[in-house]
Coordinates of C-alpha atoms in Angstrom, one line a residue:
X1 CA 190.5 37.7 28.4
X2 CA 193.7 36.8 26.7
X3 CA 194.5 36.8 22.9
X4 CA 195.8 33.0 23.2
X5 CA 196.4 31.7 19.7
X6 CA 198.1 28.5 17.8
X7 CA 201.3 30.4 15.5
X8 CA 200.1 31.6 12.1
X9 CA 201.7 29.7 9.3
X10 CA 204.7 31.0 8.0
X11 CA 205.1 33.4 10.9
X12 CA 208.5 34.3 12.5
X13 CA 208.6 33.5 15.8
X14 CA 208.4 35.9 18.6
X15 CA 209.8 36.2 21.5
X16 CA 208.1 38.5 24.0
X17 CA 205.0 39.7 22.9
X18 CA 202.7 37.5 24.8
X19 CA 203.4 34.5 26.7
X20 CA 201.8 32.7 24.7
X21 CA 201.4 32.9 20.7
X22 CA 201.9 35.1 17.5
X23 CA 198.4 35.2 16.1
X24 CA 195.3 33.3 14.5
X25 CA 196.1 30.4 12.0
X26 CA 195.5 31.3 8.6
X27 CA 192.3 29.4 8.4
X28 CA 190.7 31.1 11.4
X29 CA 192.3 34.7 10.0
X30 CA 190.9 34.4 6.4
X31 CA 187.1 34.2 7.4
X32 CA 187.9 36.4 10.4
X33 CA 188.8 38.9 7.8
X34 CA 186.0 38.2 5.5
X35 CA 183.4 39.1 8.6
X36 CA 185.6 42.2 9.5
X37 CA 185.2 43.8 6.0
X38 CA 181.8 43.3 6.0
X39 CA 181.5 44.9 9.5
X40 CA 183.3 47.6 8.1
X41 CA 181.1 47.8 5.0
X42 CA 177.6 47.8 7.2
X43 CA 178.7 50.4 9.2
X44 CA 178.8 52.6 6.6
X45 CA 175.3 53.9 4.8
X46 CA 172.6 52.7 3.8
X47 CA 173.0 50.5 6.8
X48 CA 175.5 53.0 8.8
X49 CA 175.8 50.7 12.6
X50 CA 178.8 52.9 12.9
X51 CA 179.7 50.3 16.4
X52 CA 180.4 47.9 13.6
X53 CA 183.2 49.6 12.9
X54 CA 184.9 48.9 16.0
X55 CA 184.6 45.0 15.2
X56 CA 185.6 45.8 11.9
X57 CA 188.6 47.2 12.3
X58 CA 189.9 45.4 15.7
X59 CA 189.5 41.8 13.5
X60 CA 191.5 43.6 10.6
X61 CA 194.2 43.7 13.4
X62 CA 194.0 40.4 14.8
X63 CA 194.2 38.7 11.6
X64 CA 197.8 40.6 11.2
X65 CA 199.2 39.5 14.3
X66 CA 201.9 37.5 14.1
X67 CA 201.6 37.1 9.8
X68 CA 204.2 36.1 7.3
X69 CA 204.4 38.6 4.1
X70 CA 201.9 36.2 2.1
X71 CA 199.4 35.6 4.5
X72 CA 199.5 39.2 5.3
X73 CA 198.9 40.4 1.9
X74 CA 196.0 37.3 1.6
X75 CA 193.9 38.3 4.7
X76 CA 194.6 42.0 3.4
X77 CA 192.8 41.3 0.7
X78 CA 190.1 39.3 1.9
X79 CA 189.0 42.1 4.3
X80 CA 189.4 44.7 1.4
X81 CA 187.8 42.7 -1.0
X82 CA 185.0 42.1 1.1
X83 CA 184.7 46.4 2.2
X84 CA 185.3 47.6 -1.2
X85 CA 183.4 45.5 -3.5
X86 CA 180.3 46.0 -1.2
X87 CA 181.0 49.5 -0.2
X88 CA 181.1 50.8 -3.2
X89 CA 178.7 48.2 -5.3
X90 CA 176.8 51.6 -7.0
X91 CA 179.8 52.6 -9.0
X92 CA 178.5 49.6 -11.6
X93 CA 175.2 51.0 -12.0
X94 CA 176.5 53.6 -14.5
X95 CA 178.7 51.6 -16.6
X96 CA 178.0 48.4 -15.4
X97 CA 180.3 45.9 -13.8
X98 CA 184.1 46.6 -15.2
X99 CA 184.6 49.8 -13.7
X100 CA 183.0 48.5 -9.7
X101 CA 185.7 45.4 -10.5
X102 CA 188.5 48.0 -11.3
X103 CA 188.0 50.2 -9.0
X104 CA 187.4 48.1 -6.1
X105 CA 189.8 45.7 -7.0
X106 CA 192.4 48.7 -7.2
X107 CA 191.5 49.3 -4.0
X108 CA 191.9 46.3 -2.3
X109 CA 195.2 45.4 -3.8
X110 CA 196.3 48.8 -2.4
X111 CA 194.7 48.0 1.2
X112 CA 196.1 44.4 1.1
X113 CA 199.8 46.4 0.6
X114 CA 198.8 48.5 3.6
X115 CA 198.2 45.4 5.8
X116 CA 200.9 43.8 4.8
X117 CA 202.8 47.1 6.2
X118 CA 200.7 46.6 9.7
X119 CA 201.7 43.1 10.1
X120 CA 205.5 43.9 9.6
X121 CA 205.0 46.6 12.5
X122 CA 203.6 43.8 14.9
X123 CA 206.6 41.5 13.6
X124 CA 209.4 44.0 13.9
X125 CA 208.4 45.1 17.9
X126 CA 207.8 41.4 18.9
X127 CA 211.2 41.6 21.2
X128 CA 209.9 44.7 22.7
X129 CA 208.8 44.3 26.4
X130 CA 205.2 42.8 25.6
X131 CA 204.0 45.0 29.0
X132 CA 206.2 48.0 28.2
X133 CA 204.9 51.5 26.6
X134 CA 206.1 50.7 23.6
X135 CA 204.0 47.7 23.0
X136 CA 200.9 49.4 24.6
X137 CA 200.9 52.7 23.6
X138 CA 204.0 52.9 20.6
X139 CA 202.7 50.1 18.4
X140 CA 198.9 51.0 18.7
X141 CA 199.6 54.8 17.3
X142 CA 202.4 53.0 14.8
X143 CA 199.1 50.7 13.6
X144 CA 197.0 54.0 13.5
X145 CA 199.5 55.9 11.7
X146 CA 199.8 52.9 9.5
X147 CA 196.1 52.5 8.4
X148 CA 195.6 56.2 8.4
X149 CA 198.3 56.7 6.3
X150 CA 197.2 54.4 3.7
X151 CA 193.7 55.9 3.4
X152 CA 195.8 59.1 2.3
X153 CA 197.4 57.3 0.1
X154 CA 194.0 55.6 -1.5
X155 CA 192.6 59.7 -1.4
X156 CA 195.3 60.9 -3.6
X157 CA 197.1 57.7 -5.7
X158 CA 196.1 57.4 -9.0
X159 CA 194.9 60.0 -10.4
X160 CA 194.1 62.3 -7.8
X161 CA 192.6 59.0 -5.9
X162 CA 189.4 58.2 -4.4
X163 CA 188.9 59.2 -0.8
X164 CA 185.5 57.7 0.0
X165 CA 186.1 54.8 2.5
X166 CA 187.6 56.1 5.2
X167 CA 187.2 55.3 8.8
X168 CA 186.5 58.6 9.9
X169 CA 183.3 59.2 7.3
X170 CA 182.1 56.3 8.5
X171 CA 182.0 57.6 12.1
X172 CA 179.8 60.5 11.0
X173 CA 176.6 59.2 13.3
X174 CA 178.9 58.3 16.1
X175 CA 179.6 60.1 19.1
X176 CA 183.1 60.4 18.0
X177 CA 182.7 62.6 15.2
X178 CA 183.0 65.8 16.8
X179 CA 187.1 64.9 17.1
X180 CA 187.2 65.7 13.2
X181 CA 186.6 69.5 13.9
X182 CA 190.3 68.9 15.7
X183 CA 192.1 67.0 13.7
X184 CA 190.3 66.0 10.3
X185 CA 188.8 62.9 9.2
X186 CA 192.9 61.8 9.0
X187 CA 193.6 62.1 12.4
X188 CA 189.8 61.0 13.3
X189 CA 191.0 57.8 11.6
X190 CA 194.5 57.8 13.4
X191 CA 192.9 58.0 16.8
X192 CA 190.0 55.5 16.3
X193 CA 192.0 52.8 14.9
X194 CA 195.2 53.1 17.4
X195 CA 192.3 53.0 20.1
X196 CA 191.2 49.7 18.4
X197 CA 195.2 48.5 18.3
X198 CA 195.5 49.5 22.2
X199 CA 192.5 46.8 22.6
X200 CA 194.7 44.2 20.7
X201 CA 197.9 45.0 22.3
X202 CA 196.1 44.8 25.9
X203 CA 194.8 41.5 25.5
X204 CA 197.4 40.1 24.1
X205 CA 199.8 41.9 27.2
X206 CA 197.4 39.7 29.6
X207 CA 193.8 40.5 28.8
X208 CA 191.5 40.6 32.4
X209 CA 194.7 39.6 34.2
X210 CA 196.5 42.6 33.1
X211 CA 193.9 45.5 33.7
X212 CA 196.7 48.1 34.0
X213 CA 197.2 47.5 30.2
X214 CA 193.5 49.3 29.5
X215 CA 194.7 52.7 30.2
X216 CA 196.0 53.7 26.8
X217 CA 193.2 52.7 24.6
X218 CA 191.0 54.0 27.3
X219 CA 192.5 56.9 27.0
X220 CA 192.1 57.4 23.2
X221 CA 188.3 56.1 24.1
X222 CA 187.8 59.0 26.6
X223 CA 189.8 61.4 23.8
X224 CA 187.1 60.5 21.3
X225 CA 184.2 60.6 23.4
X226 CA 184.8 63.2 25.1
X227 CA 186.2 66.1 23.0
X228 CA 183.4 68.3 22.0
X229 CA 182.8 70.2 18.9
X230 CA 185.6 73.0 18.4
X231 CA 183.0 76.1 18.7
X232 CA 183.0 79.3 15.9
X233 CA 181.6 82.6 15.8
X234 CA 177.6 82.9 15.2
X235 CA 178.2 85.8 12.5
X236 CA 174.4 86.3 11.1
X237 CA 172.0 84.6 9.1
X238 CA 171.3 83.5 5.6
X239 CA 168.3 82.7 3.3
X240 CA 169.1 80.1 1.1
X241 CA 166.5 79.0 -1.6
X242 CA 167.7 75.4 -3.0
X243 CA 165.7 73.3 -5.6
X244 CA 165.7 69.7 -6.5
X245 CA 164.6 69.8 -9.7
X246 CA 164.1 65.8 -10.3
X247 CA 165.1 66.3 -13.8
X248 CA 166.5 63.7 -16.6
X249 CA 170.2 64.6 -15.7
X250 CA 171.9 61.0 -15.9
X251 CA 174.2 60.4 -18.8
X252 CA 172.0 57.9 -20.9
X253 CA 168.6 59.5 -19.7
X254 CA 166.4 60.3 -22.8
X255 CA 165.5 63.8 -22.7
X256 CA 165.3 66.9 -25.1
X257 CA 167.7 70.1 -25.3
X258 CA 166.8 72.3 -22.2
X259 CA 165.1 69.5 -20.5
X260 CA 167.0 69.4 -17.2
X261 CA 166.9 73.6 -17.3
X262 CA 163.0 73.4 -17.5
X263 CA 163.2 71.0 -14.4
X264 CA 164.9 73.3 -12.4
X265 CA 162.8 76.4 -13.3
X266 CA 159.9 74.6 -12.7
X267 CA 160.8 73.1 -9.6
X268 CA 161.9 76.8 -8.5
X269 CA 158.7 78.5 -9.2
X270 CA 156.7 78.3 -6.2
X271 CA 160.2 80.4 -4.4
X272 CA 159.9 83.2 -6.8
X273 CA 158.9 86.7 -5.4
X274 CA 159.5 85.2 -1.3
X275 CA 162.8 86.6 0.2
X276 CA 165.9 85.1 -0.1
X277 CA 169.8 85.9 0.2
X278 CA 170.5 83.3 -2.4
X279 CA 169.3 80.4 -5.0
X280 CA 171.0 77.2 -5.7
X281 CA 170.5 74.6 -8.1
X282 CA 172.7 71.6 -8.2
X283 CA 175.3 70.2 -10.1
X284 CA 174.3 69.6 -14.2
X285 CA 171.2 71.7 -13.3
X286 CA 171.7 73.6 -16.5
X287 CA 172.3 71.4 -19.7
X288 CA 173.8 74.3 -22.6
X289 CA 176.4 76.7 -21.5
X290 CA 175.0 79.6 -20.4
X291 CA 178.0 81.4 -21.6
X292 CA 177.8 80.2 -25.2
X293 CA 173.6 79.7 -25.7
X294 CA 172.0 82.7 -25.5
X295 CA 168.1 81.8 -24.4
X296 CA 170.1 79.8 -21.8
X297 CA 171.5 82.8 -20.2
X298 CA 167.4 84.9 -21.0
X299 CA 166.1 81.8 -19.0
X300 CA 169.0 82.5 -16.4
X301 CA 168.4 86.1 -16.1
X302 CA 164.4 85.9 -16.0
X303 CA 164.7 83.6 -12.5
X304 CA 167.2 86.1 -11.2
X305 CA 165.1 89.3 -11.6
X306 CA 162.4 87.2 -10.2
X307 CA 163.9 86.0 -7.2
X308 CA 165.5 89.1 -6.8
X309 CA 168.5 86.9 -5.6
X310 CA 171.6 85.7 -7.0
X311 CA 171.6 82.3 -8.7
X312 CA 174.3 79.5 -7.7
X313 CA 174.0 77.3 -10.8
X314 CA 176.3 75.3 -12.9
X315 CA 176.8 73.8 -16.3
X316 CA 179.4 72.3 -18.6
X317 CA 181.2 75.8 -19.7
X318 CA 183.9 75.5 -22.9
X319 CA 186.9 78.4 -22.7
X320 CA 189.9 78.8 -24.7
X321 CA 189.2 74.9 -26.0
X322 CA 188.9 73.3 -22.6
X323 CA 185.6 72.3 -20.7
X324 CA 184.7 72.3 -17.0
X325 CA 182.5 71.5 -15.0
X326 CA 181.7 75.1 -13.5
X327 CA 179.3 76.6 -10.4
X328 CA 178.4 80.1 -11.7
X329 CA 177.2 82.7 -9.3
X330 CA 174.6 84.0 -11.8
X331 CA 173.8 87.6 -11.9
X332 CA 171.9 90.0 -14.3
X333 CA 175.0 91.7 -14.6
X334 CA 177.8 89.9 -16.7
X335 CA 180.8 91.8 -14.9
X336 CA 179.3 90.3 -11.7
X337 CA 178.8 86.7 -12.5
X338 CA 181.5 84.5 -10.2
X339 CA 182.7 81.1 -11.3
X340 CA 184.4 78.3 -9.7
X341 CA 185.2 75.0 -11.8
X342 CA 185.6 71.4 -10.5
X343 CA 189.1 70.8 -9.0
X344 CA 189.1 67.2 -9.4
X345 CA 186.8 65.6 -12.3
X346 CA 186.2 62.3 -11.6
X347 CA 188.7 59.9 -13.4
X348 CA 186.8 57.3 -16.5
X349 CA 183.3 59.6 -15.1
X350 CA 184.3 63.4 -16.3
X351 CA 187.6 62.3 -18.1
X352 CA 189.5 59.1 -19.5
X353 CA 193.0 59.9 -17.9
X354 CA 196.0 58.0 -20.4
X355 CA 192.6 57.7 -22.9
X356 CA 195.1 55.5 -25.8
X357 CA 195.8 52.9 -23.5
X358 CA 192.5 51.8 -21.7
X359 CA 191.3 52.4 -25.4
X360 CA 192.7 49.2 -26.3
X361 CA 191.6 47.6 -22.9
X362 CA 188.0 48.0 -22.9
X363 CA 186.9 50.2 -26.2
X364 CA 183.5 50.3 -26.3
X365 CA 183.6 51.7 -22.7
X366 CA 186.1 54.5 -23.1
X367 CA 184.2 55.1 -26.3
X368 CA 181.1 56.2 -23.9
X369 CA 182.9 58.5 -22.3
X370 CA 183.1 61.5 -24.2
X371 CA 183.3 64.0 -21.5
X372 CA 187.0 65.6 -21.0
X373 CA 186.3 68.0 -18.2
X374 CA 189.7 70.2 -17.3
X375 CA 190.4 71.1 -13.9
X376 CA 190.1 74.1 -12.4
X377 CA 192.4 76.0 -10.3
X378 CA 189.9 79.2 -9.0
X379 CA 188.8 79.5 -5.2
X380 CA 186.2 76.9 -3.9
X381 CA 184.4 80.6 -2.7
X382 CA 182.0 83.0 -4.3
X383 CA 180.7 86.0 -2.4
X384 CA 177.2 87.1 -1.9
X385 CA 176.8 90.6 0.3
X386 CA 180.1 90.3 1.7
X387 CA 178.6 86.0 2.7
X388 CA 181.4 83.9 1.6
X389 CA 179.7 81.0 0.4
X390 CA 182.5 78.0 0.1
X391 CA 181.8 75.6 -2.7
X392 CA 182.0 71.7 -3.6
X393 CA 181.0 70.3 -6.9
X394 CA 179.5 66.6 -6.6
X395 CA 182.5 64.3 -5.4
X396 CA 185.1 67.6 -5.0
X397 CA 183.1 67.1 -1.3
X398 CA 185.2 63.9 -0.7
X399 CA 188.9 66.1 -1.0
X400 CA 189.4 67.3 2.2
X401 CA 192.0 70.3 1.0
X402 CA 188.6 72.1 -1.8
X403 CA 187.0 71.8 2.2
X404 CA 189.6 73.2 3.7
X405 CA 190.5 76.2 1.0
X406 CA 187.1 77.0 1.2
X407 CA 186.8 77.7 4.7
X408 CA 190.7 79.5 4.7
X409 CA 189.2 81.7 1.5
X410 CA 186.5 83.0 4.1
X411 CA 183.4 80.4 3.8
X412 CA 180.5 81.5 6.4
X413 CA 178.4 78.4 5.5
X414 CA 178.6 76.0 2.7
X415 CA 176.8 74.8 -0.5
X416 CA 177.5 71.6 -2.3
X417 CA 176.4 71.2 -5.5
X418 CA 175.6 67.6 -7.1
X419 CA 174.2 65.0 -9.5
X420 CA 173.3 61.8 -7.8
X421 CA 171.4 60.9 -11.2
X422 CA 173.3 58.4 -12.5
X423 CA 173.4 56.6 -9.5
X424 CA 169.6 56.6 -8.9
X425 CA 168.4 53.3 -6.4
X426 CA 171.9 52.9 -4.9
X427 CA 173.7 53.7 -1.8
X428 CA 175.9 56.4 -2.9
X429 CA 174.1 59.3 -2.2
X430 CA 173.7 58.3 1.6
X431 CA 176.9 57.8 1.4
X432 CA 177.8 61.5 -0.2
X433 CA 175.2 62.8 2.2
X434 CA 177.9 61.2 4.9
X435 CA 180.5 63.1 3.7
X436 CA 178.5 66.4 3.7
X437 CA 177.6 66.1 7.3
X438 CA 180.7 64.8 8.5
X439 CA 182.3 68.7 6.7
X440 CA 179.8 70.2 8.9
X441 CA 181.1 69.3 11.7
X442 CA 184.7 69.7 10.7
X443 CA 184.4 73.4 9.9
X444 CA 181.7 74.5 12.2
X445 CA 179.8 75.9 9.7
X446 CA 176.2 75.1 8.0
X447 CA 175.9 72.8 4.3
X448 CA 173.2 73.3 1.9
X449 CA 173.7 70.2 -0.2
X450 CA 171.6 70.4 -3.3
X451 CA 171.0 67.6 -5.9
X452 CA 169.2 67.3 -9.0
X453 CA 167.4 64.2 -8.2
X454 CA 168.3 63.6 -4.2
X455 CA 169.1 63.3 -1.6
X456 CA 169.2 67.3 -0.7
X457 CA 169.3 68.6 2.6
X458 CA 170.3 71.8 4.8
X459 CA 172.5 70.6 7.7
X460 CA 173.2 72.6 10.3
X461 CA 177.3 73.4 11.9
X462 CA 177.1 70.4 14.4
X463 CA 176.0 67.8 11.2
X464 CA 172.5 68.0 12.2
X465 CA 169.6 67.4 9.1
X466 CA 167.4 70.5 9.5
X467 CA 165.6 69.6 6.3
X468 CA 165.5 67.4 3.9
X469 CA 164.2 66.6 0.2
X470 CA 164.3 62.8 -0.6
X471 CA 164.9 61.1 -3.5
X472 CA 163.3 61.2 -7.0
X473 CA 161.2 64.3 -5.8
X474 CA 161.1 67.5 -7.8
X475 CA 160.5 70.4 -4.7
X476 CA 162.0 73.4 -3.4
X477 CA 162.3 75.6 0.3
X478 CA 163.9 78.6 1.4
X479 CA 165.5 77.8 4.5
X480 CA 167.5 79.8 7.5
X481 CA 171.2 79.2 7.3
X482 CA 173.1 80.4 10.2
X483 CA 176.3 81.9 9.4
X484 CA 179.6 81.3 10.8
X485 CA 183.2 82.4 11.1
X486 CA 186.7 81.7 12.9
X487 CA 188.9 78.6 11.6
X488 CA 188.5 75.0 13.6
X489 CA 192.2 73.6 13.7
X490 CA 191.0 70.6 11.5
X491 CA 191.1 73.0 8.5
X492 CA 194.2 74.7 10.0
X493 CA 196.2 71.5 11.1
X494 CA 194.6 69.5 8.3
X495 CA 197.2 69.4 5.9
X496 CA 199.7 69.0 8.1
X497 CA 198.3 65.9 9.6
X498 CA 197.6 64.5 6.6
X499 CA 201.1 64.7 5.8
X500 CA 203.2 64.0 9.0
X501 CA 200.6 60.7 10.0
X502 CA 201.6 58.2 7.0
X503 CA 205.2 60.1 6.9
X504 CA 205.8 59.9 10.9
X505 CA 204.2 55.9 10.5
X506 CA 206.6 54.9 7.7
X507 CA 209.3 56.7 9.6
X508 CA 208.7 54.9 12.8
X509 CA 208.3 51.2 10.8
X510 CA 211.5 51.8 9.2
X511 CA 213.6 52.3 12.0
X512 CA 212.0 49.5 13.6
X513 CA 212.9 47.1 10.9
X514 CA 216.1 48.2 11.3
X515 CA 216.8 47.7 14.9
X516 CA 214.3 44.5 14.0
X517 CA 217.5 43.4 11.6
X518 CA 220.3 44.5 13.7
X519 CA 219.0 42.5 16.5
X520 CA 218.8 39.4 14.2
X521 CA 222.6 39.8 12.8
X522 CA 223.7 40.0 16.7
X523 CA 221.6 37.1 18.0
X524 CA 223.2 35.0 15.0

């Protein structure tokens, strides 16, 4: 096996990477690309073959072997395309097809950018000994740095980014997923993707002839297989009452004031007067401000005596002229109510960031929008008998730092709230549901993920469903949450890795382009 190719067009030549060529011709990379981003895309839920992401990504890299700027940027795009426009195909079910075409076109022009990064990296270390450590094990963690680095880039550029495609979500179901309770999904990403490189970079070192040249992606293989979960402290247990109400609580549904609130309470009835530690509701489960509406906050008060447990609810709240979208810790008692509001409101969904000028780009969209939530700045973390119960409203569960404050502010298990409503028949609550699991095992620690129309479910601290509610089902259960403490290093290191992995790969590509140029003015 030997990665034997005719020179791509418009490629440099090289002189030591392989005996024998630079990479695929652009008309075998473009469809090899094309089937690699949809690889990508079906190993992610609803299908979720998380092996395909191993073709995936490993024809992503040997498209950019050996590619000019252009055809770098082309077959870039072609893979993103491909991933993002089928990845994330729901997003048009709520405002229809513009925003899916924005958002996933965004993101492919920012993934293309990222390959074109990649294929400069295999460019740059082409005089490098093609046998040597640098090719086999330097340019596969460059290439992993790379492509990890990006995805940070797409989770926080613009505003506040999206961070829903990343390889390491997708590797939730794999045996690899335990790595993330080390390093984060980041460095999950990092090492999964330079053990794909150390394929590339093997076969095209010698391939069968050269088995010496397996070790270091073997090595990242045996890494990611083979690191277990990093363990925390059983501290107790918890009863946690959650409720899917199955109420009309999508944007355009038709419904009347208090409609979603009756739902809820309806749903919650068969729970009232069993034990419990706690009740939660999901996101938009209340639809007037309990703050503001006064037989909102009766209601509110009435399930709380008759639980005899704290409620976790949350609403649309209005203060000092601002609106948020806020989890309440509901309570009898005003001066013991906790709140927490939404860190990041989703951009052109709770908000219309720069609002005058895609006002005169698509009007009668904007127009629909009327929402302004404000972010919040309080602790992902309410408190519940000394229980620190860490907190992530609807998408905050895709930003790894609300996670990772949580579990730093003391969080013993976990309880997302959300509103999958307005995305009813689509993929992206599997795909949520992916995320929620995938925190599980990053933190050790237990997730009660409740939505108002599904899918809810209890997962245990190893990302195990222990129960489940599906879709478009109004029901309720008190289940057994075990309780954990101590800090993994993925919520310690976290941040740190997120920084140093695109900072450390942009680093290392600079000063190889340098020594990449110096080598050129000296050959001349």
């Amino acid at each position: 096996m030997q990665l034997s190719l005719t020179p791509a067009a418009g490629a440099v030549p090289t002189a030591d990477v392989s005996s024998s060529s630079s990479g695929l011709p652009l008309w075998a990379a473009i469809p090899a690309a094309l089937i690699g981003g949809l690889a990508l895309s079906l190993a992610s839920p609803p299908v979720g073959w998380w092996p395909l992401a191993l073709l995936g990504v490993t024809l992503a890299l040997i498209t950019l072997v050996g590619r000019s700027i252009g055809g770098a940027a082309l077959v870039g795009a072609g893979f993103g395309g491909v991933f993002f426009f089928t990845h994330l195909i729901w997003v048009g079910e709520f405002l229809g097809p513009v925003p899916w075409i924005a958002l996933a076109g965004l993101e492919t022009i920012l993934f293309s950018i990222g390959a074109v990064l990649i294929a400069l990296a295999y460019r740059w270390a082409a005089r490098l000994p093609h046998r040597g450590a640098a090719q086999l094990v330097g340019i596969p963690l460059l290439v992993g740095g790379l492509w990890a680095g990006r995805e940070v880039v797409l989770g926080s550029w613009p505003y506040s980014g999206f961070p829903w495609a990343r390889i390491g979500m997708t590797l939730v179901e794999s045996p690899m997923a335990e790595v993330a309770s080390w390093t984060g999904v980041t460095g999950l990403s990092f090492l999964f993707v330079a053990m794909c490189a150390g394929v590339v970079q093997w076969a095209r070192a010698g391939g069968l002839r050269f088995l010496r040249g397996t070790l270091p992606a073997a090595a990242v293989m045996a890494l990611l297989l083979l690191a277990p979960q990093f363990p925390t402290s059983p501290a107790g247990t918890f009863e946690v009452g959650w409720v899917q109400g199955n109420g009309p609580a999508a944007y355009f549904d038709t419904r009347e004031p208090g409609d979603v609130l009756a739902a809820q309470a309806q749903a919650t009835a068969p729970l009232l007067g069993q034990p419990m530690d706690l009740l939660a509701w999901p996101e938009g489960g209340v639809d007037d401000d309990p703050l503001a509406d006064t037989a909102t906050a009766a209601t509110l008060d009435r399930i709380v005596r008759e639980a005899d447990a704290p409620l976790l609810m949350n609403a649309a709240t209005a203060r000092g002229g601002d609106v948020f979208n806020s989890s309440l810790l509901w309570t009898t008692q005003p001066d013991e109510r906790q709140r927490h509001d939404k860190i990041n409101p989703v951009p052109f969904g709770e908000y219309v960031p720069d609002r005058w000028l895609y006002e005169m780009i698509v009007p009668d969209l904007v127009g629909l929008i009327q929402r302004e939530y404000t972010p919040g700045a309080l602790p992902p973390l309410v408190t519940v008998d000394d229980v620190g119960v860490g907190l992530a409203i609807c998408f905050d569960v895709i930003y790894d730092q609300v996670i990772w404050d949580g579990a730093r502010e003391g969080a013993q298990l976990y309880v997302f709230q959300t509103n999958n409503a307005d995305f009813r028949g689509t993929a992206e609550n599997l795909q949520q549901l992916a995320f929620a699991r995938m925190r599980a095992i990053e933190t050790g620690r237990a997730i009660v993920n409740v939505s108002t129309t599904g899918t809810s479910q209890v997962i245990a601290p190893d990302g195990t469903t222990v129960a489940t509610i599906p879709v478009d089902t109004a029901s309720a259960a008190i289940t057994t949450v075990p309780l954990r403490t101590g800090l993994t290093p993925a919520t310690i290191l976290g941040p740190w890795i997120s920084v140093l992995v695109p900072v450390g790969a942009l680093g290392v590509l600079t000063a190889l382009g340098i020594l990449h140029r110096i080598r050129n003015r000296s050959s001349v």
